[in-house]
Short mmCIF file of C-alpha atoms in Angstrom, two decimals:
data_model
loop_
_atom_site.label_atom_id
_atom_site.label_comp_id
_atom_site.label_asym_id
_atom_site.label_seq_id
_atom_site.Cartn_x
_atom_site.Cartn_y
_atom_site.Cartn_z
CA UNK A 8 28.24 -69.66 21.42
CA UNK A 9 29.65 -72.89 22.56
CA UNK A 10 32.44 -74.30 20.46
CA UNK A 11 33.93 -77.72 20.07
CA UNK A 12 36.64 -78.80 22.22
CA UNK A 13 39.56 -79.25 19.36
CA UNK A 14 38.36 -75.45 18.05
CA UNK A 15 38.82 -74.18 21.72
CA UNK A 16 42.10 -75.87 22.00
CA UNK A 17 43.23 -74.35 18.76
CA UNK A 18 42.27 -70.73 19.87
CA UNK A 19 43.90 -71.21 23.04
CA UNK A 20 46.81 -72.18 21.41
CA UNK A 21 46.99 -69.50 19.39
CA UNK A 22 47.07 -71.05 16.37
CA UNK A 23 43.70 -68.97 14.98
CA UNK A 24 43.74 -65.38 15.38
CA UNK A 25 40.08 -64.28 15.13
CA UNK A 26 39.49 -61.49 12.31
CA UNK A 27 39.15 -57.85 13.97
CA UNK A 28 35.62 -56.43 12.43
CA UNK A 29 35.82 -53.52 10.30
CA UNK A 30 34.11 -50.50 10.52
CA UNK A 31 32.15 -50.09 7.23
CA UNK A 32 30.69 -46.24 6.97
CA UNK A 33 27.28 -45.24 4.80
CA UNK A 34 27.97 -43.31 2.07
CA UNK A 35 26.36 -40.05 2.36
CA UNK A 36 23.54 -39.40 0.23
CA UNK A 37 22.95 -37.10 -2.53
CA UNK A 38 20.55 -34.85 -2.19
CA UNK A 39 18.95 -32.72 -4.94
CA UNK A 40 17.25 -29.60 -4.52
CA UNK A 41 14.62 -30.48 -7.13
CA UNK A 42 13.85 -32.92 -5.15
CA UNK A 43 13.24 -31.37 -2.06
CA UNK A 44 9.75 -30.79 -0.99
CA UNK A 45 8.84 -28.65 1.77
CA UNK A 46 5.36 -28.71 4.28
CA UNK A 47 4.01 -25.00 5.77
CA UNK A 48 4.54 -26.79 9.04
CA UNK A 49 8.24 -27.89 7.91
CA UNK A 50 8.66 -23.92 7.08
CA UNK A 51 7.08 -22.78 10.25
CA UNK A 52 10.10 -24.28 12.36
CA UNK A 53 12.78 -23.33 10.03
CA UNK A 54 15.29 -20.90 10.96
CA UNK A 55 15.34 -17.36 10.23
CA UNK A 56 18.36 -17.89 7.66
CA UNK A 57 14.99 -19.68 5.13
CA UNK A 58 14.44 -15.21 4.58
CA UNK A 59 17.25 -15.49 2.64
CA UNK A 60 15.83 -17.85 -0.36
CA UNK A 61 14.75 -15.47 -3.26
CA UNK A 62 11.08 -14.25 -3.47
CA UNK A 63 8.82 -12.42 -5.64
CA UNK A 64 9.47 -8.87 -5.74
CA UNK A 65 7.27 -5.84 -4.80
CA UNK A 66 6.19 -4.60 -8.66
CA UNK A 67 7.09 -0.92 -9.46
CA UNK A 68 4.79 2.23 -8.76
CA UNK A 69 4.33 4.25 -12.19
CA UNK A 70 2.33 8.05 -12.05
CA UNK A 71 0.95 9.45 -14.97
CA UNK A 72 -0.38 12.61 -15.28
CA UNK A 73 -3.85 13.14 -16.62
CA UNK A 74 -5.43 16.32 -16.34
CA UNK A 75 -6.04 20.02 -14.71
CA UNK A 76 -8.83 22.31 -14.55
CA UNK A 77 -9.68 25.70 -12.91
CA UNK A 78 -13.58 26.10 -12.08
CA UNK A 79 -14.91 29.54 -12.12
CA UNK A 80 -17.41 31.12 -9.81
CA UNK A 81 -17.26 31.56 -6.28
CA UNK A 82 -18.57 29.30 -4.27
CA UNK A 83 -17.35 26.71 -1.46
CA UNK A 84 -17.33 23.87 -3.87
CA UNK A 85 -15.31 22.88 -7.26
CA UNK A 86 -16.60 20.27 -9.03
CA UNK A 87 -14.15 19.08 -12.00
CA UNK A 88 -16.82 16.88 -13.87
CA UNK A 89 -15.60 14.20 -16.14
CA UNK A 90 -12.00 13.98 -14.58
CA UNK A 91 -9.60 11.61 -16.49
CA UNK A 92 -8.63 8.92 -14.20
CA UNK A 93 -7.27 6.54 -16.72
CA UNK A 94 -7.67 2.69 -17.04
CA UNK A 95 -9.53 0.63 -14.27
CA UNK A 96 -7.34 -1.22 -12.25
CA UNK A 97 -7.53 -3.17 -8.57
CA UNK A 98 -4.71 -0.94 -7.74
CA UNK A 99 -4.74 2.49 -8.88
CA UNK A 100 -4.78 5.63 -6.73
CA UNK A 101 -6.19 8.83 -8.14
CA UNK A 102 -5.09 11.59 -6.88
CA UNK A 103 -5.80 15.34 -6.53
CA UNK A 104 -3.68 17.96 -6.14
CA UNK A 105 -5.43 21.25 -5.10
CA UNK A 106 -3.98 24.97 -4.64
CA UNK A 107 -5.90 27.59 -3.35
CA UNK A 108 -4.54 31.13 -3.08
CA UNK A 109 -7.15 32.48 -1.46
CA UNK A 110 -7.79 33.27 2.61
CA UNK A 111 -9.66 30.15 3.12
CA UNK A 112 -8.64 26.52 3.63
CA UNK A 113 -9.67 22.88 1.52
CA UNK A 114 -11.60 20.66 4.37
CA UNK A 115 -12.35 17.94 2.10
CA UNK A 116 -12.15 16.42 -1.59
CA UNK A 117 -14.14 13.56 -3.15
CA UNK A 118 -14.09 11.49 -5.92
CA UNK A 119 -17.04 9.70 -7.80
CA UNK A 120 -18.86 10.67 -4.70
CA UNK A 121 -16.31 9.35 -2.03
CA UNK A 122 -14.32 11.30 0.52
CA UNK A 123 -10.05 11.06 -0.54
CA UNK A 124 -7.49 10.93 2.13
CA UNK A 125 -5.61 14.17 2.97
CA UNK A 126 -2.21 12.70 2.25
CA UNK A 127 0.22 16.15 2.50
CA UNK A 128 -0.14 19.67 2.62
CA UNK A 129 0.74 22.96 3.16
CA UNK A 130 -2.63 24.42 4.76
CA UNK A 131 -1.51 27.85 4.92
CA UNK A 132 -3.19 31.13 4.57
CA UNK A 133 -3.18 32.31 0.72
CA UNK A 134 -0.67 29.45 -0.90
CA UNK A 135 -2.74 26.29 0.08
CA UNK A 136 -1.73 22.95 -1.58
CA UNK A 137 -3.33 19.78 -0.50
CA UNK A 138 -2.73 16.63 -2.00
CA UNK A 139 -5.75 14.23 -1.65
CA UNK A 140 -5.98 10.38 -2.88
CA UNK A 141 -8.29 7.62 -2.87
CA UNK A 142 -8.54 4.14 -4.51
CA UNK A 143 -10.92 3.63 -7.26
CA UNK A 144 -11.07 0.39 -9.25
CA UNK A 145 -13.79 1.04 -11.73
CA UNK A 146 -14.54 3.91 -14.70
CA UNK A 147 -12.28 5.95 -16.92
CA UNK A 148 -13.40 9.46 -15.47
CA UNK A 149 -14.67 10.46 -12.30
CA UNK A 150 -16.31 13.12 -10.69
CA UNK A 151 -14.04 15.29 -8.32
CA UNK A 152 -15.04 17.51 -5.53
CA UNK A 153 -13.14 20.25 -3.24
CA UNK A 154 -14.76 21.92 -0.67
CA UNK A 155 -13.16 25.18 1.17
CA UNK A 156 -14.10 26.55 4.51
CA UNK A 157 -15.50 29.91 3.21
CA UNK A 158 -16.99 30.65 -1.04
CA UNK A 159 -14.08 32.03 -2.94
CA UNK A 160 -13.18 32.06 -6.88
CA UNK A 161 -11.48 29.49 -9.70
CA UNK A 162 -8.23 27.89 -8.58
CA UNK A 163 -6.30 25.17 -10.09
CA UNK A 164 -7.26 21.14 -9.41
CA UNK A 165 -4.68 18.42 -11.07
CA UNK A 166 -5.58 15.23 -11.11
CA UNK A 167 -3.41 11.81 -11.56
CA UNK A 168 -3.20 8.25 -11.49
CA UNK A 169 -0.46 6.10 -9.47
CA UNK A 170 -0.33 2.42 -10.24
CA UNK A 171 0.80 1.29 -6.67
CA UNK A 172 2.22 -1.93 -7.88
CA UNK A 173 1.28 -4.68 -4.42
CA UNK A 174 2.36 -1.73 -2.50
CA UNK A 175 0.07 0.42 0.51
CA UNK A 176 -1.81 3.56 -0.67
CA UNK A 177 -0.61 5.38 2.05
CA UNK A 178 2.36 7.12 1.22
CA UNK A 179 5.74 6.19 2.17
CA UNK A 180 6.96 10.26 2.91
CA UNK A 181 5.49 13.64 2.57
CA UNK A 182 6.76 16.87 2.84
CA UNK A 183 6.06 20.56 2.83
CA UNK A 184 7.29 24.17 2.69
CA UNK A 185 5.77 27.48 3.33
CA UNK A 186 8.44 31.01 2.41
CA UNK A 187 6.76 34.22 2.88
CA UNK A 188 9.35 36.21 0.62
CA UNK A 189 11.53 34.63 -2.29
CA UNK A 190 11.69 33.88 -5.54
CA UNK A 191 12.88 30.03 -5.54
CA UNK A 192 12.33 27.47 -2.76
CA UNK A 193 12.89 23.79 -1.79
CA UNK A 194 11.22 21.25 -0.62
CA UNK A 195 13.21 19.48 2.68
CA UNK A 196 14.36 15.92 1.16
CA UNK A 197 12.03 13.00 0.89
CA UNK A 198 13.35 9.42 0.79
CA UNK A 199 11.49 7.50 -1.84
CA UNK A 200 11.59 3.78 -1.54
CA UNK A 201 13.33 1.08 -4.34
CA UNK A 202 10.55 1.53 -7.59
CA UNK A 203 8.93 4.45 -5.98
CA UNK A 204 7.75 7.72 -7.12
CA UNK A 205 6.51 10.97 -6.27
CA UNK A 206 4.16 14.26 -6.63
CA UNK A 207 5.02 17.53 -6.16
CA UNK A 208 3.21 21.05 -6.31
CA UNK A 209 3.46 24.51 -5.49
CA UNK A 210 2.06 27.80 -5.72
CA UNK A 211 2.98 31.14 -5.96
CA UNK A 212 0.87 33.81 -4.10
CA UNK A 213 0.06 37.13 -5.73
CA UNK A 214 0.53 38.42 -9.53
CA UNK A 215 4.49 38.76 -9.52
CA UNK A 216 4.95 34.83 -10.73
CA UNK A 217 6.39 33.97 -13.79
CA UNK A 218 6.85 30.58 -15.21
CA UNK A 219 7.88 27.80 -12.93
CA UNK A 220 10.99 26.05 -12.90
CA UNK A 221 11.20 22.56 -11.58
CA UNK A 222 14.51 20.97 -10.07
CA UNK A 223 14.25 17.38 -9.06
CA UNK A 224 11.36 16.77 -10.79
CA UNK A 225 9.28 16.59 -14.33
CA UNK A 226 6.69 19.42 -14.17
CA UNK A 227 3.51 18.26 -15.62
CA UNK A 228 1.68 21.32 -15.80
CA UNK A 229 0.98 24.45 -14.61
CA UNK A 230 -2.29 26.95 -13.96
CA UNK A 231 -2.62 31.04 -13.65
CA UNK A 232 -6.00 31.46 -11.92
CA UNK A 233 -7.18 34.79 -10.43
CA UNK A 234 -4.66 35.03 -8.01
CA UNK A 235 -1.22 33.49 -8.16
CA UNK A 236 0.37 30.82 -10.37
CA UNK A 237 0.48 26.89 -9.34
CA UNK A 238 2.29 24.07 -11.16
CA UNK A 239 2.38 19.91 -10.70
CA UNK A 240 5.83 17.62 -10.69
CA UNK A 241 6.87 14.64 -10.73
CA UNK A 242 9.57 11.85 -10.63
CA UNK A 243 10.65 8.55 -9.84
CA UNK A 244 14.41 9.08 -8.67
CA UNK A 245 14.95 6.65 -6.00
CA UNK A 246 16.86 7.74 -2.11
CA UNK A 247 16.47 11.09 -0.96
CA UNK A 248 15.22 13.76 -3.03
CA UNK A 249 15.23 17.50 -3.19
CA UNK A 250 12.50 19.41 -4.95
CA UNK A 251 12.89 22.33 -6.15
CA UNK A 252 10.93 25.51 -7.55
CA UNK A 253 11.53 28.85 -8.60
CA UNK A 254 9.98 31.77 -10.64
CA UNK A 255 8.13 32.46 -7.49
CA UNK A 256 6.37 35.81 -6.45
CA UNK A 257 8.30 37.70 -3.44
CA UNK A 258 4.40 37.49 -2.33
CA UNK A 259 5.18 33.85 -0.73
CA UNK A 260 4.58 30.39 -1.29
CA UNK A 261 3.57 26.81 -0.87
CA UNK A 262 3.86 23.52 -1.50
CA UNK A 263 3.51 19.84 -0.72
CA UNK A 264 5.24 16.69 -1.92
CA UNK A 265 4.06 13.03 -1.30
CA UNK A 266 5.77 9.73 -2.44
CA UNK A 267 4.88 6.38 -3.13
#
């Protein structure tokens, strides 16, 4: 800048003092959260603290109990025709809970004609219990098959539904027990998850049973075939749960727990 000379003079002088700038600050800015709008590729680089905003969760697991039968004849399969398996839904499991008293083993179940998952069991000589599941969207009753390794006579078959919620049909724990001599047993302690539940069963070899007694759990129902006595639980306590049974036969016994 070039200045006149009686300006210059004046500044020289010190007769004007210039005026020192001041330093004006933006004021911040308000910033709503309604207003905030995010990209996938903004939430891809966000930190690991973003878990923390609230999302939808899981839904609950529900069980419901729906029926039981005990096929006569020997023979290596059972076939339970017309099995409730309740309302059609994306996302229920049916499930079958079979005990076999009997020297010979289940090696496979079906349902409307397609082969169930093994999910727990207590594949033991004489107080078998084998709890099998599948998912099937479509139909109100189903055909249900068990097959044994050799031709034996009527045991008990259960049969439920579990509405798994958006949760896996594989099951979360599973336990078993096998006593050769008592009246009452436990099952070791499952863990079953926040809106979880769970299916027990057991059987009681020989004639000496009486009625069962459940601890832990509902009991749903219970079955005197030719040999032994067999009975269904369940529950939807949440943590880590002990089962427990008694009015067992001093003959031995079985069971086999799963949860959801």
């Amino acid at each position: 800048m070039i200045l006149k000379p009686t300006l210059a003079a004046m500044l020289a002088s010190g007769l004007i003092v210039p005026e020192t700038p001041k330093l004006v600050l933006p004021k911040p800015a308000i910033v709503k959260a309604e207003n905030l709008e995010f990209s996938k590729h903004m939430l891809l680089g966000m930190p690991l603290t973003m878990a923390m905003l609230p999302g939808k969760a899981s839904a609950a697991r529900t069980v419901t109990y729906r029926g039981s039968a005990a096929i006569t004849g020997s023979s290596t399969t059972k076939t339970y025709t017309n099995a409730p398996i309740g309302t059609a839904a994306s996302n229920r499991l049916v499930v079958l809970v079979v005990t076999i008293p009997y020297t010979t083993l289940s090696t496979g179940a079906t349902v409307a004609g397609n082969a169930m998952t093994l999910v727990s069991a207590n594949p033991v000589s004489g107080r078998g219990v084998y709890i099998y599941g599948l998912v099937v969207t479509t139909g109100t009753t189903a055909t249900i098959v068990n097959t044994t390794a050799a031709s034996v006579g009527a045991y008990p078959m259960f049969v439920y539904t579990v509405s798994l919620g958006s949760t896996s049909a594989t099951p979360s724990n599973t336990k078993s027990f096998n006593v050769s001599s008592t009246t009452a047993a436990s099952f070791p302690a499952i863990t079953v998850p926040n809106g979880g539940i769970y299916i027990a069963a057991a059987i009681s070899g020989g004639s000496g049973a009486s009625n069962l007694v459940w601890t832990g759990a509902t009991e749903n129902a219970e079955l005197g075939a030719i040999l032994g006595r067999a009975g269904v639980a369940s529950g939807n306590t949440v943590g880590s749960v002990t089962v427990s049974v008694s009015g067992l036969s001093t003959s031995g016994a079985g069971g086999a727990v799963a949860a959801w």
